[in-house]
Amino acid sequence: MRDTTWLERLGLALRTAMACLIVSLTTLYGPKPLRHFTAFPAFSYLTTILIWLSDAEPTYGEVLKCCLDVSYATFQTIAIVLVSVLVVGPASLGNGLVAPVAVALASFIVAFPVSTSLLTKRIAFGQIVVVYVTFVVFNGEVAHVFMLPAHVAGSTALGAIASLIAVLLPFPRLAHSQMSKGCKLYAENALERLNMFVEIMMARDNTTAQVLLARAASLSAAAKNTLKNIKIHHERMVWERPDTRFLRRKQKLDPGEKLHATEFLMRGLELALGSCSSFPQGMSSDELNRLLEGPRTHIAPRSESTLKSQGNLGWHLEAGSLSTAALPVCFFRYCVELFRGDFLSLRQDSISVNRSNTEEEAHPENEGLSMARKVWDILCVWMARERFVFAFKCSISLGLAVLFGIMYNKKNGYWSGLTVAISLVSGRQATLTVANSRLQGTAMGSVYGLICCSVFQRLEEFRFLPLLPWIILAVFMRHSKVYGQPGGVTAAIAALLILGRRNYGAPTEFAIARIVEASIGLLCFVFGEILVTPARAATIARTELSHCLDALLDCIQSLVLCSEQKNQKTSVVADLRKRQAKLKSHVEALERFTAEALTEPKIPFLCPLNTVSYYKLLGSFSKISDLCLYVCDGLKNLSGVQPTLGFPWDTIAHELRAFQEKLHPTVKCLKEIALTKSQARLQKELQKRKICHDVEAGTTSNEKYSNMELGPSQDDAERFSVSFVMLLKEATDKISDNTAEEVLKSETALCLSSLGFCISRLMQETICIMTEITHTT
């Protein structure tokens, strides 16, 4: 897999170098009219690098979309420049104070629409900077005023066309083929994990099993990244085959969604094995391979065996074999049955009821919306705060960068504004880390360019040749953890501006001036980011942790309501699924902010974020999110037989209600402490609450309060498991005495067992979260 990734990146690097080579040959040795029309080769390089290095793995569809975005940005810039020239006049735009104001206003107009992509905004920002700084450089005395935006447009088009040629030669790099490779890679990964699951079940002791589980977890992380790439490439297929944009409703389930469903079940198998208390599990290798034949056939349909030839697994759950230690194995078998699709007989009624209920509930809501409410919603969307804040940030950063850049060096005043133009994003980013990476990349690329200039001092015609290995290195820098996308982009651009152009003066003077201008731009960029979004990622991560705890309480409350409904109404299950989706969204946000907080510098007097503990919390929250979905699926499967089942849900509801009542005050207490940023204030809160540990500090206070206000414990989860198993034995005996079919008996007993495991494990993970927040060092 690593060799495949290395070769893919090498191929991308060669295509990027080809695009830059096309621009170099065109601007240096092309026909004179063409060179005159593309008067800004630096912006051609900038366009090429933004198209190829802003995205991790560009394909033909993505590059084609980028070309359309570049065209839209060009038309937008031409319209803004022409209006400003007609209104203000070129002489006024040549003023060193008027031009930055014009840049700020034009940037605000470009950044405000939400429909345009980030690449469109960045290209438009860069074009605006080039045009208005050119007016300042020539003091407003431009020979052909209306040809200036045309020259900028021609230079931009050259970079886009070079990128399009590079993605097509020597053969097109299609998203469809990349997605097929990703699907094949995921299938190999999943089959390897299934084989590892067999080894885990047959492990000679717990230590060996834990080692194998750790290896399976690493494979699971690799599968997660593969699925992300598959989803990205599937979205890009629309641009390679435009006809599919109008046939989305008629299309079948795309491979990405199918693989996500497969990965969900694979995580269930891994969760079940991780919950087993002892190994081996007493199953032979042949029995395990036969058990996992269904998942293997589902993952690799071209295998020799098929689901039809397997028949039923012939496994029956007996009341005497039920115990708390057997629940993980039951859940493991339940996930296997979901792979095989053998629970369709239990699902048909619930699915039909779900569809009818959702249709009945949807119509009144749509009819109840008044025209005034629709108008108000449109106005709220139009005046959304996020759009205004982003536009204001872009306006301030670019205006100040152009102002100070012109004040320092009028001739090289472009580079401060262009540095900001390629750095702005609509969302949050690790500002200081991005600025540091961009400054290092600029310095490294400039130094490399100066060294090559001195080596090729007598061979200026071949000075562009050393660009090719540097572009390849910059692509690998773009995928590194140290420099990332900001460092790779700026390293490539810095070398291209020195080695890929002529007639810009002494290389040493230009390199020094550009590094200073880039530093000015990065300072303005950091100022704009801090001005608009002053909150640190650590602070927002603590807030998101509070939101995750609220969403967790909502899920448990919905679970209590599900257990209280004797007939398991579909609307209650749908409510649990809705709250699970809310929890998942908050967990994803917490993951993003935790990763960003990991790159933030430590600030004195502010409590740092314990990222190790937060990643443990993320693991528990993710498991709870999956378990909620399994509970929803189990309740839907049982809804068809629930009226005749006679399972004592009242007892389960009572225990869950008691668990919720214990949990609620603890969560409220921990939320207040998690939001505390100051170290001194945190100590006061801990003394006030008499909690002796905290996830942020890891400090201790009075030992006699160590068990106060900690809410539920693992004993509560164990008692629930024992109680559920006893109730399950009684229900299994009733099912065995019934005259129902044997298959229905087995499926119902297995579904109940897996449901008990999910609820019990959900309680355990909830307690682990509480313990991690209060006791982890």
Short mmCIF file of N, CA and C in Angstrom, two decimals, residues 147-284:
data_model
loop_
_atom_site.label_atom_id
_atom_site.label_comp_id
_atom_site.label_asym_id
_atom_site.label_seq_id
_atom_site.Cartn_x
_atom_site.Cartn_y
_atom_site.Cartn_z
N MET A 147 -6.42 46.93 -21.78
CA MET A 147 -5.68 45.70 -22.11
C MET A 147 -5.02 45.08 -20.90
N LEU A 148 -4.89 45.86 -19.81
CA LEU A 148 -4.25 45.31 -18.60
C LEU A 148 -5.01 44.11 -18.05
N PRO A 149 -6.32 44.18 -17.81
CA PRO A 149 -7.03 42.97 -17.37
C PRO A 149 -7.01 41.86 -18.41
N ALA A 150 -6.90 42.22 -19.71
CA ALA A 150 -6.80 41.17 -20.73
C ALA A 150 -5.48 40.42 -20.62
N HIS A 151 -4.39 41.12 -20.34
CA HIS A 151 -3.10 40.45 -20.14
C HIS A 151 -3.13 39.54 -18.91
N VAL A 152 -3.76 40.01 -17.84
CA VAL A 152 -3.89 39.16 -16.65
C VAL A 152 -4.73 37.93 -16.96
N ALA A 153 -5.81 38.13 -17.73
CA ALA A 153 -6.65 37.00 -18.10
C ALA A 153 -5.90 36.00 -18.98
N GLY A 154 -5.07 36.50 -19.92
CA GLY A 154 -4.29 35.61 -20.76
C GLY A 154 -3.27 34.80 -19.97
N SER A 155 -2.62 35.44 -19.00
CA SER A 155 -1.66 34.71 -18.16
C SER A 155 -2.36 33.65 -17.32
N THR A 156 -3.54 33.99 -16.81
CA THR A 156 -4.31 33.01 -16.04
C THR A 156 -4.73 31.84 -16.92
N ALA A 157 -5.18 32.14 -18.13
CA ALA A 157 -5.63 31.08 -19.05
C ALA A 157 -4.48 30.15 -19.41
N LEU A 158 -3.28 30.68 -19.55
CA LEU A 158 -2.13 29.83 -19.86
C LEU A 158 -1.89 28.80 -18.77
N GLY A 159 -1.96 29.22 -17.51
CA GLY A 159 -1.78 28.27 -16.42
C GLY A 159 -2.86 27.21 -16.39
N ALA A 160 -4.11 27.61 -16.66
CA ALA A 160 -5.22 26.64 -16.66
C ALA A 160 -5.09 25.65 -17.81
N ILE A 161 -4.73 26.15 -19.00
CA ILE A 161 -4.59 25.26 -20.17
C ILE A 161 -3.43 24.30 -19.96
N ALA A 162 -2.32 24.77 -19.39
CA ALA A 162 -1.19 23.89 -19.11
C ALA A 162 -1.57 22.78 -18.14
N SER A 163 -2.37 23.13 -17.15
CA SER A 163 -2.83 22.11 -16.19
C SER A 163 -3.73 21.08 -16.86
N LEU A 164 -4.59 21.54 -17.76
CA LEU A 164 -5.49 20.62 -18.45
C LEU A 164 -4.72 19.69 -19.37
N ILE A 165 -3.69 20.20 -20.03
CA ILE A 165 -2.87 19.34 -20.89
C ILE A 165 -2.12 18.31 -20.06
N ALA A 166 -1.59 18.74 -18.92
CA ALA A 166 -0.82 17.83 -18.08
C ALA A 166 -1.66 16.69 -17.53
N VAL A 167 -2.93 16.94 -17.24
CA VAL A 167 -3.78 15.88 -16.69
C VAL A 167 -4.24 14.91 -17.77
N LEU A 168 -4.12 15.31 -19.04
CA LEU A 168 -4.55 14.46 -20.15
C LEU A 168 -3.41 13.65 -20.76
N LEU A 169 -2.16 14.10 -20.58
CA LEU A 169 -1.02 13.43 -21.19
C LEU A 169 -0.15 12.78 -20.12
N PRO A 170 0.45 11.64 -20.41
CA PRO A 170 0.34 10.82 -21.64
C PRO A 170 -0.98 10.04 -21.75
N PHE A 171 -1.71 9.97 -20.63
CA PHE A 171 -3.04 9.35 -20.62
C PHE A 171 -3.86 10.07 -19.56
N PRO A 172 -5.16 10.17 -19.76
CA PRO A 172 -5.97 10.93 -18.79
C PRO A 172 -5.97 10.30 -17.40
N ARG A 173 -5.90 11.14 -16.41
CA ARG A 173 -6.01 10.67 -15.02
C ARG A 173 -7.46 10.87 -14.60
N LEU A 174 -8.26 9.81 -14.74
CA LEU A 174 -9.69 9.89 -14.55
C LEU A 174 -10.07 9.54 -13.11
N ALA A 175 -11.11 10.21 -12.63
CA ALA A 175 -11.61 9.91 -11.28
C ALA A 175 -12.20 8.51 -11.21
N HIS A 176 -12.77 8.04 -12.32
CA HIS A 176 -13.37 6.70 -12.32
C HIS A 176 -12.31 5.63 -12.07
N SER A 177 -11.16 5.75 -12.72
CA SER A 177 -10.10 4.77 -12.51
C SER A 177 -9.52 4.87 -11.10
N GLN A 178 -9.40 6.10 -10.59
CA GLN A 178 -8.89 6.27 -9.23
C GLN A 178 -9.86 5.70 -8.20
N MET A 179 -11.16 5.86 -8.46
CA MET A 179 -12.15 5.29 -7.55
C MET A 179 -12.12 3.77 -7.60
N SER A 180 -11.93 3.21 -8.79
CA SER A 180 -11.84 1.75 -8.91
C SER A 180 -10.63 1.23 -8.15
N LYS A 181 -9.51 1.94 -8.25
CA LYS A 181 -8.32 1.53 -7.49
C LYS A 181 -8.60 1.62 -5.99
N GLY A 182 -9.30 2.69 -5.58
CA GLY A 182 -9.62 2.83 -4.16
C GLY A 182 -10.52 1.72 -3.67
N CYS A 183 -11.52 1.33 -4.48
CA CYS A 183 -12.42 0.24 -4.09
C CYS A 183 -11.66 -1.07 -3.97
N LYS A 184 -10.75 -1.31 -4.90
CA LYS A 184 -9.94 -2.53 -4.84
C LYS A 184 -9.03 -2.51 -3.61
N LEU A 185 -8.45 -1.35 -3.32
CA LEU A 185 -7.58 -1.23 -2.15
C LEU A 185 -8.36 -1.45 -0.87
N TYR A 186 -9.59 -0.92 -0.81
CA TYR A 186 -10.40 -1.12 0.38
C TYR A 186 -10.80 -2.59 0.54
N ALA A 187 -11.11 -3.26 -0.57
CA ALA A 187 -11.48 -4.68 -0.50
C ALA A 187 -10.32 -5.51 0.04
N GLU A 188 -9.11 -5.21 -0.41
CA GLU A 188 -7.94 -5.93 0.11
C GLU A 188 -7.76 -5.66 1.60
N ASN A 189 -7.95 -4.42 2.00
CA ASN A 189 -7.84 -4.06 3.41
C ASN A 189 -8.88 -4.79 4.25
N ALA A 190 -10.14 -4.83 3.77
CA ALA A 190 -11.21 -5.47 4.53
C ALA A 190 -10.99 -6.98 4.64
N LEU A 191 -10.54 -7.61 3.55
CA LEU A 191 -10.28 -9.05 3.61
C LEU A 191 -9.13 -9.36 4.56
N GLU A 192 -8.12 -8.51 4.57
CA GLU A 192 -7.02 -8.71 5.51
C GLU A 192 -7.50 -8.58 6.96
N ARG A 193 -8.40 -7.64 7.21
CA ARG A 193 -8.95 -7.49 8.56
C ARG A 193 -9.80 -8.70 8.95
N LEU A 194 -10.56 -9.23 8.00
CA LEU A 194 -11.35 -10.43 8.32
C LEU A 194 -10.45 -11.60 8.68
N ASN A 195 -9.36 -11.77 7.94
CA ASN A 195 -8.42 -12.84 8.30
C ASN A 195 -7.80 -12.59 9.68
N MET A 196 -7.58 -11.32 9.98
CA MET A 196 -7.04 -10.99 11.30
C MET A 196 -8.07 -11.26 12.39
N PHE A 197 -9.35 -11.07 12.09
CA PHE A 197 -10.40 -11.37 13.06
C PHE A 197 -10.41 -12.87 13.40
N VAL A 198 -10.14 -13.69 12.40
CA VAL A 198 -10.06 -15.14 12.66
C VAL A 198 -8.90 -15.43 13.60
N GLU A 199 -7.76 -14.77 13.36
CA GLU A 199 -6.60 -14.97 14.24
C GLU A 199 -6.89 -14.50 15.66
N ILE A 200 -7.64 -13.41 15.77
CA ILE A 200 -7.96 -12.89 17.11
C ILE A 200 -8.86 -13.87 17.85
N MET A 201 -9.87 -14.40 17.17
CA MET A 201 -10.77 -15.34 17.82
C MET A 201 -10.04 -16.61 18.28
N MET A 202 -8.97 -16.96 17.57
CA MET A 202 -8.22 -18.17 17.91
C MET A 202 -6.95 -17.86 18.68
N ALA A 203 -6.77 -16.61 19.14
CA ALA A 203 -5.55 -16.24 19.87
C ALA A 203 -5.40 -17.09 21.12
N ARG A 204 -4.15 -17.44 21.43
CA ARG A 204 -3.91 -18.35 22.56
C ARG A 204 -4.06 -17.67 23.91
N ASP A 205 -3.96 -16.33 23.96
CA ASP A 205 -4.15 -15.62 25.22
C ASP A 205 -4.59 -14.19 24.92
N ASN A 206 -4.89 -13.47 25.98
CA ASN A 206 -5.38 -12.10 25.83
C ASN A 206 -4.31 -11.15 25.29
N THR A 207 -3.05 -11.37 25.65
CA THR A 207 -1.98 -10.49 25.18
C THR A 207 -1.84 -10.56 23.68
N THR A 208 -1.84 -11.77 23.14
CA THR A 208 -1.75 -11.93 21.68
C THR A 208 -2.95 -11.29 21.00
N ALA A 209 -4.12 -11.44 21.60
CA ALA A 209 -5.33 -10.85 21.00
C ALA A 209 -5.25 -9.33 20.99
N GLN A 210 -4.72 -8.73 22.05
CA GLN A 210 -4.61 -7.27 22.09
C GLN A 210 -3.64 -6.75 21.04
N VAL A 211 -2.56 -7.49 20.81
CA VAL A 211 -1.61 -7.09 19.76
C VAL A 211 -2.28 -7.13 18.39
N LEU A 212 -3.03 -8.18 18.14
CA LEU A 212 -3.73 -8.30 16.86
C LEU A 212 -4.82 -7.25 16.71
N LEU A 213 -5.48 -6.92 17.81
CA LEU A 213 -6.50 -5.87 17.76
C LEU A 213 -5.87 -4.51 17.43
N ALA A 214 -4.66 -4.26 17.94
CA ALA A 214 -3.98 -3.01 17.62
C ALA A 214 -3.64 -2.94 16.13
N ARG A 215 -3.22 -4.07 15.57
CA ARG A 215 -2.95 -4.11 14.13
C ARG A 215 -4.23 -3.90 13.34
N ALA A 216 -5.32 -4.49 13.80
CA ALA A 216 -6.60 -4.29 13.11
C ALA A 216 -7.04 -2.83 13.18
N ALA A 217 -6.76 -2.15 14.31
CA ALA A 217 -7.11 -0.74 14.43
C ALA A 217 -6.33 0.12 13.44
N SER A 218 -5.06 -0.20 13.22
CA SER A 218 -4.27 0.54 12.24
C SER A 218 -4.80 0.33 10.82
N LEU A 219 -5.22 -0.90 10.52
CA LEU A 219 -5.83 -1.17 9.22
C LEU A 219 -7.17 -0.43 9.07
N SER A 220 -7.90 -0.32 10.17
CA SER A 220 -9.16 0.42 10.14
C SER A 220 -8.93 1.89 9.85
N ALA A 221 -7.88 2.48 10.42
CA ALA A 221 -7.56 3.88 10.14
C ALA A 221 -7.19 4.08 8.67
N ALA A 222 -6.44 3.11 8.10
CA ALA A 222 -6.10 3.20 6.68
C ALA A 222 -7.34 3.08 5.81
N ALA A 223 -8.27 2.22 6.21
CA ALA A 223 -9.52 2.07 5.46
C ALA A 223 -10.34 3.35 5.50
N LYS A 224 -10.31 4.06 6.61
CA LYS A 224 -11.04 5.33 6.73
C LYS A 224 -10.52 6.35 5.72
N ASN A 225 -9.20 6.44 5.58
CA ASN A 225 -8.63 7.37 4.60
C ASN A 225 -8.97 6.96 3.18
N THR A 226 -8.96 5.65 2.92
CA THR A 226 -9.31 5.17 1.59
C THR A 226 -10.75 5.52 1.23
N LEU A 227 -11.65 5.39 2.19
CA LEU A 227 -13.05 5.73 1.93
C LEU A 227 -13.22 7.22 1.66
N LYS A 228 -12.44 8.06 2.33
CA LYS A 228 -12.51 9.49 2.06
C LYS A 228 -12.12 9.79 0.62
N ASN A 229 -11.05 9.14 0.14
CA ASN A 229 -10.61 9.35 -1.23
C ASN A 229 -11.65 8.85 -2.23
N ILE A 230 -12.27 7.73 -1.92
CA ILE A 230 -13.30 7.18 -2.82
C ILE A 230 -14.47 8.15 -2.93
N LYS A 231 -14.87 8.72 -1.81
CA LYS A 231 -15.98 9.68 -1.83
C LYS A 231 -15.63 10.91 -2.66
N ILE A 232 -14.39 11.40 -2.53
CA ILE A 232 -13.96 12.57 -3.29
C ILE A 232 -13.97 12.27 -4.78
N HIS A 233 -13.42 11.12 -5.17
CA HIS A 233 -13.36 10.78 -6.59
C HIS A 233 -14.75 10.54 -7.16
N HIS A 234 -15.68 10.02 -6.36
CA HIS A 234 -17.03 9.81 -6.86
C HIS A 234 -17.71 11.14 -7.18
N GLU A 235 -17.46 12.15 -6.36
CA GLU A 235 -18.03 13.47 -6.63
C GLU A 235 -17.43 14.09 -7.90
N ARG A 236 -16.17 13.77 -8.19
CA ARG A 236 -15.53 14.34 -9.37
C ARG A 236 -15.96 13.65 -10.66
N MET A 237 -16.51 12.47 -10.56
CA MET A 237 -16.98 11.79 -11.76
C MET A 237 -18.06 12.59 -12.47
N VAL A 238 -18.78 13.42 -11.74
CA VAL A 238 -19.84 14.23 -12.34
C VAL A 238 -19.27 15.16 -13.41
N TRP A 239 -18.05 15.67 -13.18
CA TRP A 239 -17.44 16.59 -14.14
C TRP A 239 -16.83 15.84 -15.32
N GLU A 240 -16.52 14.59 -15.15
CA GLU A 240 -16.02 13.81 -16.28
C GLU A 240 -17.16 13.30 -17.15
N ARG A 241 -18.32 13.08 -16.55
CA ARG A 241 -19.50 12.62 -17.29
C ARG A 241 -20.66 13.54 -16.90
N PRO A 242 -20.78 14.69 -17.56
CA PRO A 242 -21.80 15.67 -17.16
C PRO A 242 -23.22 15.15 -17.24
N ASP A 243 -23.47 14.14 -18.08
CA ASP A 243 -24.84 13.66 -18.21
C ASP A 243 -25.37 13.07 -16.92
N THR A 244 -24.46 12.58 -16.06
CA THR A 244 -24.91 11.98 -14.80
C THR A 244 -25.45 13.00 -13.83
N ARG A 245 -25.17 14.29 -14.04
CA ARG A 245 -25.68 15.32 -13.13
C ARG A 245 -27.20 15.42 -13.22
N PHE A 246 -27.74 15.02 -14.37
CA PHE A 246 -29.19 15.11 -14.55
C PHE A 246 -29.88 13.77 -14.31
N LEU A 247 -29.09 12.74 -13.96
CA LEU A 247 -29.67 11.41 -13.77
C LEU A 247 -29.38 10.88 -12.39
N ARG A 248 -29.17 11.76 -11.41
CA ARG A 248 -28.78 11.31 -10.07
C ARG A 248 -29.87 10.48 -9.42
N ARG A 249 -31.12 10.84 -9.65
CA ARG A 249 -32.20 10.12 -8.98
C ARG A 249 -32.35 8.71 -9.53
N LYS A 250 -31.94 8.53 -10.79
CA LYS A 250 -32.10 7.22 -11.41
C LYS A 250 -30.90 6.32 -11.14
N GLN A 251 -29.84 6.87 -10.60
CA GLN A 251 -28.65 6.07 -10.37
C GLN A 251 -28.85 5.15 -9.18
N LYS A 252 -28.16 4.02 -9.24
CA LYS A 252 -28.17 3.08 -8.13
C LYS A 252 -27.26 3.59 -7.02
N LEU A 253 -27.22 2.83 -5.94
CA LEU A 253 -26.37 3.20 -4.81
C LEU A 253 -24.92 3.23 -5.25
N ASP A 254 -24.23 4.34 -5.03
CA ASP A 254 -22.86 4.45 -5.49
C ASP A 254 -21.95 3.60 -4.63
N PRO A 255 -20.79 3.19 -5.18
CA PRO A 255 -19.88 2.31 -4.42
C PRO A 255 -19.43 2.91 -3.11
N GLY A 256 -19.30 4.24 -3.05
CA GLY A 256 -18.86 4.86 -1.80
C GLY A 256 -19.82 4.60 -0.66
N GLU A 257 -21.13 4.76 -0.90
CA GLU A 257 -22.12 4.50 0.14
C GLU A 257 -22.14 3.03 0.53
N LYS A 258 -22.00 2.15 -0.44
CA LYS A 258 -21.96 0.71 -0.14
C LYS A 258 -20.76 0.37 0.73
N LEU A 259 -19.60 0.95 0.40
CA LEU A 259 -18.41 0.67 1.19
C LEU A 259 -18.50 1.29 2.58
N HIS A 260 -19.15 2.42 2.71
CA HIS A 260 -19.34 3.02 4.04
C HIS A 260 -20.22 2.10 4.90
N ALA A 261 -21.24 1.50 4.30
CA ALA A 261 -22.07 0.55 5.04
C ALA A 261 -21.26 -0.67 5.43
N THR A 262 -20.39 -1.13 4.52
CA THR A 262 -19.52 -2.26 4.83
C THR A 262 -18.57 -1.93 5.97
N GLU A 263 -17.99 -0.73 5.94
CA GLU A 263 -17.07 -0.33 7.00
C GLU A 263 -17.78 -0.21 8.34
N PHE A 264 -19.03 0.21 8.31
CA PHE A 264 -19.81 0.29 9.55
C PHE A 264 -19.94 -1.10 10.20
N LEU A 265 -20.20 -2.11 9.39
CA LEU A 265 -20.29 -3.48 9.93
C LEU A 265 -18.92 -4.01 10.34
N MET A 266 -17.88 -3.62 9.62
CA MET A 266 -16.53 -4.04 10.00
C MET A 266 -16.15 -3.46 11.36
N ARG A 267 -16.54 -2.21 11.60
CA ARG A 267 -16.28 -1.62 12.92
C ARG A 267 -17.06 -2.36 14.00
N GLY A 268 -18.26 -2.84 13.66
CA GLY A 268 -19.02 -3.62 14.62
C GLY A 268 -18.33 -4.92 14.98
N LEU A 269 -17.77 -5.61 13.98
CA LEU A 269 -17.02 -6.85 14.26
C LEU A 269 -15.81 -6.57 15.14
N GLU A 270 -15.11 -5.48 14.84
CA GLU A 270 -13.94 -5.12 15.64
C GLU A 270 -14.34 -4.73 17.06
N LEU A 271 -15.45 -4.02 17.21
CA LEU A 271 -15.93 -3.65 18.54
C LEU A 271 -16.31 -4.87 19.35
N ALA A 272 -16.93 -5.84 18.70
CA ALA A 272 -17.31 -7.07 19.41
C ALA A 272 -16.08 -7.82 19.91
N LEU A 273 -15.06 -7.94 19.07
CA LEU A 273 -13.85 -8.65 19.48
C LEU A 273 -13.12 -7.89 20.59
N GLY A 274 -13.14 -6.56 20.51
CA GLY A 274 -12.50 -5.77 21.56
C GLY A 274 -13.20 -5.85 22.89
N SER A 275 -14.45 -6.33 22.90
CA SER A 275 -15.21 -6.44 24.15
C SER A 275 -15.14 -7.83 24.77
N CYS A 276 -14.53 -8.77 24.06
CA CYS A 276 -14.43 -10.13 24.60
C CYS A 276 -13.49 -10.14 25.80
N SER A 277 -13.87 -10.88 26.81
CA SER A 277 -13.10 -10.89 28.06
C SER A 277 -11.96 -11.90 28.06
N SER A 278 -12.07 -12.93 27.25
CA SER A 278 -11.04 -13.97 27.25
C SER A 278 -10.90 -14.56 25.85
N PHE A 279 -9.71 -15.07 25.59
CA PHE A 279 -9.39 -15.72 24.32
C PHE A 279 -8.63 -17.01 24.64
N PRO A 280 -8.76 -18.01 23.74
CA PRO A 280 -9.58 -18.10 22.52
C PRO A 280 -11.07 -18.28 22.84
N GLN A 281 -11.88 -18.18 21.79
CA GLN A 281 -13.32 -18.23 21.97
C GLN A 281 -13.90 -19.63 21.79
N GLY A 282 -13.06 -20.63 21.59
CA GLY A 282 -13.53 -22.01 21.53
C GLY A 282 -14.17 -22.39 20.21
N MET A 283 -13.79 -21.72 19.12
CA MET A 283 -14.31 -22.04 17.80
C MET A 283 -13.16 -22.50 16.92
N SER A 284 -13.41 -23.50 16.08
CA SER A 284 -12.39 -24.02 15.20
C SER A 284 -12.17 -23.08 14.02
#
